[in-house]
Amino acid sequence: MSSTVASPMSAVASSSSGRKSTSFTPELQSMMFSLGDARRPLHETAILVEDIVHTQLINLLQQAAEVSQMRGARVISAEDLLFLMRKDKKKLRRLLKYMFFRDYKSKIVKGIEEDDLLEDKFNSNNTNKRQKLAQDFLNSIDQTGELLAMFEDDEIDDVKQERMERAERQTRTMDSVQYAEFCESRQLSFSKKASKFRDWLDCSSMEIKPNAVAMEILAYLAYETVAQLVDLALLVKQDMTPKTGDPFSHAISATFIQYHNSTEPHLLGQSTSVKTSLDSPENTPPPTPTPPASAGQQHLGKTPSGALGNGGIGQDSTKSKQRKRKKSTAACGMEAQSDAIQPSHIREAIRRYGHKIGPLSPFTSAYRRNGMTFLAC
């Protein structure tokens, strides 16, 4: 695309950095849990994921607005988004299946609401409007027949299959309360909060606004972006977990720690001037503190002269219980935090995803613009 085309979304892009009024952070935490993260995903990780998804969608809307402007349209429609996704066949096939199921859901809802629905209405163009719209547009730009062949392709989606298997493994150890929470989280989506989603993207300030079908696709792409971020972050987390007997585990951990320290020292509570040796990973638990001599004397029955006055033994036992309670609470918090996806995992996943050569190169987007790799298309 030519860089001389006016950007109708320049105001939106400039104001996105100041967006704080509308937030999907609580919903994103639930979505991340249903996609494979810990039961209580980290708030800072959800904020980072929200910023990434919002930036991706704003840039995607800008590209779609330019395409819409070049073809002389007044709104951003599904055709503009399909055109941007044409190079990634797997994700385009996934989107076409989503549009098919949206039409199928409309049929079911109309069939429930109208018991006397005639058979010809099921075959009307209005009922299959999303699928017909996509098929007509892809037919107009398809020169080789590859795009139209996706409508009849029943190939199993490996990514979807992996997510379903991961969800099944995730629910094996859940009780009824946890499973109910998990099922409720799996039902969350951006499309169920359409008004909030529009405000989140600040569609009211756009010169060329997306129509209803385009907003459905954008909501779907937003959820897919979250899912792909979780997929990649879990791969990074798995790579960074030390494995017994793996000769490369030490090197991988050192590389991760070096990147971890250089990108976000504030998350570790350290200043930037503190340097950590690569031979001593930060995730190694601290040594057990040595008890003071006075504590040892108290356990051996040699108490100081003033310790017995006014219930000194009771006070010491109460303090020791409080210390143990604090230590156990901190240990549980550290354990829960270690199980959750860290912001460093997200950043490392994005760094690897942007490289054309690397462990995540097979997952890299086929669509690049201005040095930015899109997760959704």
Short mmCIF file of C-alpha atoms in Angstrom, two decimals:
data_model
loop_
_atom_site.label_atom_id
_atom_site.label_comp_id
_atom_site.label_asym_id
_atom_site.label_seq_id
_atom_site.Cartn_x
_atom_site.Cartn_y
_atom_site.Cartn_z
CA MET A 1 0.00 0.00 0.00
CA SER A 2 1.18 3.50 -0.70
CA SER A 3 2.27 5.57 2.26
CA THR A 4 0.73 8.66 0.67
CA VAL A 5 -2.80 7.49 1.41
CA ALA A 6 -4.36 9.62 4.12
CA SER A 7 -4.94 7.79 7.34
CA PRO A 8 -8.49 8.26 8.59
CA MET A 9 -7.50 6.71 11.90
CA SER A 10 -4.58 8.95 12.81
CA ALA A 11 -6.61 10.52 15.61
CA VAL A 12 -7.47 7.11 17.01
CA ALA A 13 -3.88 5.92 16.88
CA SER A 14 -2.64 9.03 18.65
CA SER A 15 -5.28 8.84 21.36
CA SER A 16 -4.91 5.11 22.03
CA SER A 17 -1.93 5.71 24.31
CA GLY A 18 -4.13 7.78 26.61
CA ARG A 19 -6.97 5.23 26.71
CA LYS A 20 -7.79 4.45 30.32
CA SER A 21 -11.55 4.92 30.61
CA THR A 22 -12.53 1.51 29.20
CA SER A 23 -10.67 -1.61 30.22
CA PHE A 24 -11.06 -5.33 29.54
CA THR A 25 -8.51 -6.39 32.15
CA PRO A 26 -10.92 -8.43 34.36
CA GLU A 27 -12.41 -10.15 31.32
CA LEU A 28 -8.94 -10.83 29.94
CA GLN A 29 -7.89 -12.50 33.17
CA SER A 30 -10.85 -14.86 32.90
CA MET A 31 -10.13 -15.49 29.21
CA MET A 32 -6.49 -16.27 29.96
CA PHE A 33 -7.53 -18.73 32.66
CA SER A 34 -9.83 -20.53 30.22
CA LEU A 35 -7.04 -20.63 27.62
CA GLY A 36 -4.47 -22.32 29.87
CA ASP A 37 -3.13 -19.76 32.34
CA ALA A 38 -3.31 -20.13 36.11
CA ARG A 39 -6.63 -19.81 37.90
CA ARG A 40 -5.69 -16.29 39.01
CA PRO A 41 -3.70 -14.71 36.14
CA LEU A 42 -1.42 -11.85 37.09
CA HIS A 43 -2.97 -8.40 36.82
CA GLU A 44 0.17 -6.91 35.25
CA THR A 45 0.20 -9.68 32.64
CA ALA A 46 -3.43 -9.01 31.75
CA ILE A 47 -2.67 -5.28 31.40
CA LEU A 48 0.21 -6.07 29.04
CA VAL A 49 -1.97 -8.43 26.99
CA GLU A 50 -4.68 -5.77 26.80
CA ASP A 51 -2.19 -3.19 25.52
CA ILE A 52 -0.89 -5.59 22.88
CA VAL A 53 -4.36 -6.60 21.68
CA HIS A 54 -5.53 -2.99 21.61
CA THR A 55 -2.47 -1.87 19.63
CA GLN A 56 -2.89 -4.75 17.19
CA LEU A 57 -6.56 -3.95 16.56
CA ILE A 58 -5.95 -0.23 16.18
CA ASN A 59 -3.28 -0.91 13.56
CA LEU A 60 -5.50 -3.47 11.87
CA LEU A 61 -8.34 -0.94 11.75
CA GLN A 62 -5.98 1.58 10.22
CA GLN A 63 -5.03 -0.85 7.45
CA ALA A 64 -8.68 -1.74 6.87
CA ALA A 65 -9.63 1.95 6.72
CA GLU A 66 -6.99 2.54 4.05
CA VAL A 67 -8.26 -0.40 2.01
CA SER A 68 -11.83 0.84 2.38
CA GLN A 69 -10.79 4.34 1.36
CA MET A 70 -8.99 3.10 -1.75
CA ARG A 71 -12.06 1.21 -2.97
CA GLY A 72 -14.27 4.24 -2.33
CA ALA A 73 -16.36 2.79 0.50
CA ARG A 74 -17.82 4.84 3.32
CA VAL A 75 -17.50 2.17 6.02
CA ILE A 76 -15.06 -0.56 7.00
CA SER A 77 -16.69 -3.82 6.00
CA ALA A 78 -15.87 -7.51 6.18
CA GLU A 79 -14.31 -7.37 2.71
CA ASP A 80 -11.55 -5.07 3.96
CA LEU A 81 -10.61 -7.40 6.80
CA LEU A 82 -10.78 -10.48 4.56
CA PHE A 83 -8.46 -8.76 2.11
CA LEU A 84 -5.90 -8.16 4.87
CA MET A 85 -6.09 -11.78 5.99
CA ARG A 86 -5.85 -13.32 2.53
CA LYS A 87 -2.16 -14.28 2.90
CA ASP A 88 -2.57 -16.42 6.02
CA LYS A 89 -4.61 -19.36 4.81
CA LYS A 90 -4.92 -21.09 8.20
CA LYS A 91 -6.27 -18.05 10.02
CA LEU A 92 -8.49 -17.13 7.10
CA ARG A 93 -9.94 -20.66 7.11
CA ARG A 94 -10.56 -20.30 10.85
CA LEU A 95 -12.35 -16.99 10.29
CA LEU A 96 -14.52 -18.45 7.53
CA LYS A 97 -15.60 -21.25 9.87
CA TYR A 98 -16.44 -18.66 12.50
CA MET A 99 -18.59 -16.74 10.00
CA PHE A 100 -20.32 -19.99 9.02
CA PHE A 101 -21.17 -20.78 12.64
CA ARG A 102 -22.43 -17.24 13.19
CA ASP A 103 -24.87 -17.75 10.33
CA TYR A 104 -25.81 -21.15 11.73
CA LYS A 105 -26.44 -19.62 15.14
CA SER A 106 -28.70 -17.00 13.55
CA LYS A 107 -30.69 -19.81 11.94
CA ILE A 108 -31.12 -21.58 15.27
CA VAL A 109 -32.19 -18.39 17.07
CA LYS A 110 -34.70 -17.52 14.36
CA GLY A 111 -36.00 -21.10 14.38
CA ILE A 112 -36.60 -20.91 18.13
CA GLU A 113 -38.25 -17.50 17.98
CA GLU A 114 -40.39 -18.30 14.93
CA ASP A 115 -41.87 -21.79 15.02
CA ASP A 116 -43.61 -21.28 11.70
CA LEU A 117 -40.38 -20.44 9.88
CA LEU A 118 -40.60 -21.70 6.31
CA GLU A 119 -37.93 -23.86 4.70
CA ASP A 120 -37.09 -21.31 2.02
CA LYS A 121 -36.15 -18.77 4.64
CA PHE A 122 -33.33 -21.02 5.77
CA ASN A 123 -31.87 -20.89 2.28
CA SER A 124 -32.31 -17.16 1.85
CA ASN A 125 -29.33 -14.93 1.23
CA ASN A 126 -30.18 -12.87 4.30
CA THR A 127 -29.80 -15.92 6.54
CA ASN A 128 -26.39 -16.86 5.11
CA LYS A 129 -25.29 -13.27 4.65
CA ARG A 130 -21.85 -13.64 6.27
CA GLN A 131 -20.89 -16.77 4.40
CA LYS A 132 -22.22 -15.45 1.07
CA LEU A 133 -20.50 -12.11 1.58
CA ALA A 134 -17.15 -13.82 2.18
CA GLN A 135 -17.61 -16.22 -0.70
CA ASP A 136 -18.51 -13.49 -3.19
CA PHE A 137 -15.58 -11.32 -2.18
CA LEU A 138 -12.99 -14.10 -2.20
CA ASN A 139 -14.29 -15.20 -5.59
CA SER A 140 -13.61 -11.71 -6.91
CA ILE A 141 -9.96 -11.68 -5.81
CA ASP A 142 -9.09 -15.38 -6.12
CA GLN A 143 -6.95 -16.08 -9.17
CA THR A 144 -5.83 -19.62 -8.36
CA GLY A 145 -8.85 -21.13 -6.61
CA GLU A 146 -6.98 -21.58 -3.30
CA LEU A 147 -9.22 -19.21 -1.38
CA LEU A 148 -12.50 -20.70 -2.60
CA ALA A 149 -11.22 -24.19 -1.84
CA MET A 150 -11.20 -23.31 1.86
CA PHE A 151 -15.01 -23.34 1.93
CA GLU A 152 -14.96 -27.09 1.25
CA ASP A 153 -11.87 -27.88 3.31
CA ASP A 154 -12.57 -30.08 6.35
CA GLU A 155 -8.98 -30.18 7.56
CA ILE A 156 -8.55 -30.45 11.33
CA ASP A 157 -7.27 -27.27 12.90
CA ASP A 158 -4.17 -28.31 14.86
CA VAL A 159 -4.18 -25.13 16.94
CA LYS A 160 -7.81 -25.55 17.99
CA GLN A 161 -7.18 -29.21 18.71
CA GLU A 162 -4.23 -28.38 20.94
CA ARG A 163 -6.29 -25.82 22.85
CA MET A 164 -9.07 -28.35 23.43
CA GLU A 165 -6.61 -30.97 24.66
CA ARG A 166 -4.99 -28.42 26.97
CA ALA A 167 -8.39 -27.46 28.37
CA GLU A 168 -9.16 -31.12 28.99
CA ARG A 169 -5.90 -31.60 30.88
CA GLN A 170 -6.55 -28.41 32.80
CA THR A 171 -9.93 -29.60 34.08
CA ARG A 172 -8.79 -33.04 35.30
CA THR A 173 -7.90 -31.84 38.79
CA MET A 174 -10.73 -29.30 39.19
CA ASP A 175 -13.55 -29.63 41.68
CA SER A 176 -17.12 -28.60 40.89
CA VAL A 177 -16.64 -24.96 41.93
CA GLN A 178 -13.47 -24.55 39.89
CA TYR A 179 -15.02 -26.27 36.88
CA ALA A 180 -18.08 -23.98 37.02
CA GLU A 181 -15.74 -20.97 37.07
CA PHE A 182 -13.77 -22.45 34.18
CA CYS A 183 -16.92 -22.98 32.07
CA GLU A 184 -18.06 -19.44 32.76
CA SER A 185 -14.66 -18.11 31.70
CA ARG A 186 -14.77 -20.07 28.45
CA GLN A 187 -18.01 -18.32 27.49
CA LEU A 188 -16.50 -14.84 27.68
CA SER A 189 -15.83 -12.99 24.46
CA PHE A 190 -15.51 -9.45 23.17
CA SER A 191 -18.61 -9.85 20.99
CA LYS A 192 -20.86 -10.28 24.04
CA LYS A 193 -19.93 -6.76 25.15
CA ALA A 194 -20.29 -5.01 21.82
CA SER A 195 -20.91 -1.52 23.20
CA LYS A 196 -17.94 -1.69 25.54
CA PHE A 197 -15.82 -3.11 22.72
CA ARG A 198 -16.70 -0.16 20.47
CA ASP A 199 -15.78 2.29 23.22
CA TRP A 200 -12.53 0.39 23.82
CA LEU A 201 -11.59 0.86 20.15
CA ASP A 202 -12.89 4.46 20.21
CA CYS A 203 -14.91 3.89 17.04
CA SER A 204 -16.90 7.09 17.55
CA SER A 205 -13.87 9.24 16.67
CA MET A 206 -13.13 7.44 13.40
CA GLU A 207 -13.91 9.00 10.04
CA ILE A 208 -14.53 5.60 8.44
CA LYS A 209 -16.35 3.42 10.95
CA PRO A 210 -16.68 -0.38 10.87
CA ASN A 211 -20.11 -1.83 10.22
CA ALA A 212 -21.80 -4.55 12.29
CA VAL A 213 -20.25 -7.53 10.49
CA ALA A 214 -16.79 -5.94 10.66
CA MET A 215 -17.21 -5.45 14.40
CA GLU A 216 -18.08 -9.14 14.75
CA ILE A 217 -14.87 -10.05 12.93
CA LEU A 218 -12.82 -7.61 15.01
CA ALA A 219 -14.22 -9.08 18.24
CA TYR A 220 -13.32 -12.55 16.98
CA LEU A 221 -9.80 -11.44 16.01
CA ALA A 222 -9.34 -9.81 19.42
CA TYR A 223 -10.13 -13.09 21.18
CA GLU A 224 -7.89 -15.02 18.77
CA THR A 225 -5.05 -12.61 19.52
CA VAL A 226 -5.44 -13.25 23.25
CA ALA A 227 -5.50 -16.99 22.60
CA GLN A 228 -2.38 -16.85 20.46
CA LEU A 229 -0.55 -14.76 23.06
CA VAL A 230 -1.36 -17.38 25.69
CA ASP A 231 -0.31 -20.19 23.33
CA LEU A 232 3.07 -18.60 22.64
CA ALA A 233 3.63 -17.57 26.26
CA LEU A 234 3.03 -21.13 27.44
CA LEU A 235 5.64 -22.34 24.93
CA VAL A 236 8.11 -19.78 26.25
CA LYS A 237 7.30 -20.74 29.83
CA GLN A 238 7.87 -24.38 28.99
CA ASP A 239 11.22 -23.56 27.37
CA MET A 240 12.34 -21.54 30.37
CA THR A 241 11.46 -24.23 32.92
CA PRO A 242 14.67 -26.03 33.96
CA LYS A 243 14.58 -29.71 33.09
CA THR A 244 16.54 -32.38 34.92
CA GLY A 245 19.19 -33.91 32.73
CA ASP A 246 18.81 -31.33 29.95
CA PRO A 247 22.31 -30.03 29.06
CA PHE A 248 20.82 -26.86 27.53
CA SER A 249 18.55 -25.94 30.43
CA HIS A 250 21.20 -23.84 32.15
CA ALA A 251 21.95 -21.89 28.98
CA ILE A 252 18.27 -21.31 28.24
CA SER A 253 17.60 -20.11 31.77
CA ALA A 254 20.58 -17.75 31.62
CA THR A 255 19.37 -16.28 28.33
CA PHE A 256 15.90 -15.79 29.75
CA ILE A 257 17.22 -14.16 32.93
CA GLN A 258 19.40 -11.78 30.97
CA TYR A 259 16.42 -10.70 28.84
CA HIS A 260 14.18 -10.68 31.93
CA ASN A 261 16.49 -8.29 33.79
CA SER A 262 17.07 -6.00 30.82
CA THR A 263 13.37 -5.51 30.06
CA GLU A 264 11.53 -5.32 33.36
CA PRO A 265 13.64 -5.03 36.50
CA HIS A 266 10.81 -3.18 38.27
CA LEU A 267 8.68 -6.32 38.29
CA LEU A 268 11.34 -8.07 40.36
CA GLY A 269 11.63 -5.26 42.88
CA GLN A 270 15.23 -4.56 41.82
CA SER A 271 16.92 -1.41 40.65
CA THR A 272 18.53 -1.26 37.23
CA SER A 273 21.98 -0.87 38.79
CA VAL A 274 21.85 -4.31 40.39
CA LYS A 275 23.47 -6.94 38.19
CA THR A 276 22.63 -10.59 38.63
CA SER A 277 25.13 -13.26 37.75
CA LEU A 278 24.04 -15.63 35.01
CA ASP A 279 25.30 -18.53 37.10
CA SER A 280 22.81 -17.80 39.86
CA PRO A 281 19.27 -17.71 38.40
CA GLU A 282 16.76 -15.46 40.10
CA ASN A 283 14.11 -18.14 40.30
CA THR A 284 16.30 -20.19 42.65
CA PRO A 285 14.71 -20.15 46.13
CA PRO A 286 16.69 -18.30 48.81
CA PRO A 287 18.63 -20.33 51.40
CA THR A 288 16.93 -21.21 54.66
CA PRO A 289 17.76 -18.48 57.19
CA THR A 290 19.83 -19.54 60.18
CA PRO A 291 17.92 -19.00 63.47
CA PRO A 292 19.53 -16.58 65.90
CA ALA A 293 21.33 -17.84 68.99
CA SER A 294 18.68 -16.48 71.34
CA ALA A 295 15.98 -18.44 69.49
CA GLY A 296 18.03 -21.59 69.81
CA GLN A 297 18.45 -21.03 73.54
CA GLN A 298 14.70 -20.58 73.92
CA HIS A 299 14.03 -23.89 72.17
CA LEU A 300 16.56 -25.57 74.49
CA GLY A 301 14.92 -24.18 77.59
CA LYS A 302 17.57 -21.48 78.25
CA THR A 303 15.42 -18.38 78.28
CA PRO A 304 16.63 -14.90 79.20
CA SER A 305 15.85 -13.66 82.65
CA GLY A 306 13.20 -11.18 81.46
CA ALA A 307 11.46 -13.53 79.05
CA LEU A 308 9.33 -15.21 81.73
CA GLY A 309 7.78 -12.05 83.06
CA ASN A 310 4.19 -11.03 82.14
CA GLY A 311 3.56 -13.99 79.83
CA GLY A 312 6.74 -13.73 77.77
CA ILE A 313 6.47 -17.34 76.55
CA GLY A 314 2.94 -16.79 75.26
CA GLN A 315 4.02 -13.66 73.39
CA ASP A 316 6.95 -15.48 71.78
CA SER A 317 4.73 -18.38 70.66
CA THR A 318 2.18 -15.95 69.24
CA LYS A 319 4.88 -14.08 67.30
CA SER A 320 6.33 -17.32 66.00
CA LYS A 321 2.87 -18.42 64.78
CA GLN A 322 2.39 -15.09 63.06
CA ARG A 323 5.78 -15.41 61.37
CA LYS A 324 4.96 -18.93 60.21
CA ARG A 325 1.58 -17.75 58.91
CA LYS A 326 3.22 -14.92 56.98
CA LYS A 327 5.83 -17.27 55.56
CA SER A 328 3.19 -19.78 54.44
CA THR A 329 1.08 -17.03 52.88
CA ALA A 330 4.11 -15.65 51.05
CA ALA A 331 5.06 -19.14 49.90
CA CYS A 332 1.55 -19.76 48.55
CA GLY A 333 1.64 -16.40 46.79
CA MET A 334 5.01 -17.13 45.23
CA GLU A 335 3.84 -20.57 44.13
CA ALA A 336 0.67 -19.16 42.53
CA GLN A 337 2.69 -16.41 40.88
CA SER A 338 5.21 -18.89 39.50
CA ASP A 339 2.41 -20.96 37.94
CA ALA A 340 0.91 -17.94 36.18
CA ILE A 341 2.16 -16.45 32.92
CA GLN A 342 4.59 -13.64 33.67
CA PRO A 343 4.83 -10.40 31.67
CA SER A 344 8.34 -11.47 30.70
CA HIS A 345 6.88 -14.58 29.03
CA ILE A 346 4.58 -12.38 26.93
CA ARG A 347 7.41 -10.05 25.93
CA GLU A 348 9.71 -12.93 25.06
CA ALA A 349 6.93 -14.53 22.98
CA ILE A 350 6.42 -11.30 21.06
CA ARG A 351 10.18 -10.97 20.51
CA ARG A 352 10.43 -14.50 19.14
CA TYR A 353 7.27 -14.13 17.09
CA GLY A 354 8.71 -11.10 15.32
CA HIS A 355 11.81 -12.99 14.18
CA LYS A 356 11.68 -14.67 10.80
CA ILE A 357 14.13 -17.33 12.00
CA GLY A 358 13.62 -18.89 15.41
CA PRO A 359 11.70 -21.48 17.41
CA LEU A 360 8.37 -19.70 16.78
CA SER A 361 9.00 -18.91 13.10
CA PRO A 362 6.38 -21.45 11.90
CA PHE A 363 3.76 -19.43 13.78
CA THR A 364 4.91 -16.06 12.45
CA SER A 365 2.36 -13.98 10.61
CA ALA A 366 2.50 -13.81 6.85
CA TYR A 367 1.37 -10.19 6.92
CA ARG A 368 3.84 -7.46 7.92
CA ARG A 369 3.62 -3.72 7.59
CA ASN A 370 5.98 -1.01 8.83
CA GLY A 371 8.02 -3.61 10.70
CA MET A 372 5.04 -4.75 12.79
CA THR A 373 3.96 -8.38 12.84
CA PHE A 374 0.24 -8.97 13.25
CA LEU A 375 -0.87 -11.79 15.52
CA ALA A 376 -4.40 -11.94 14.19
CA CYS A 377 -3.67 -12.01 10.47
#
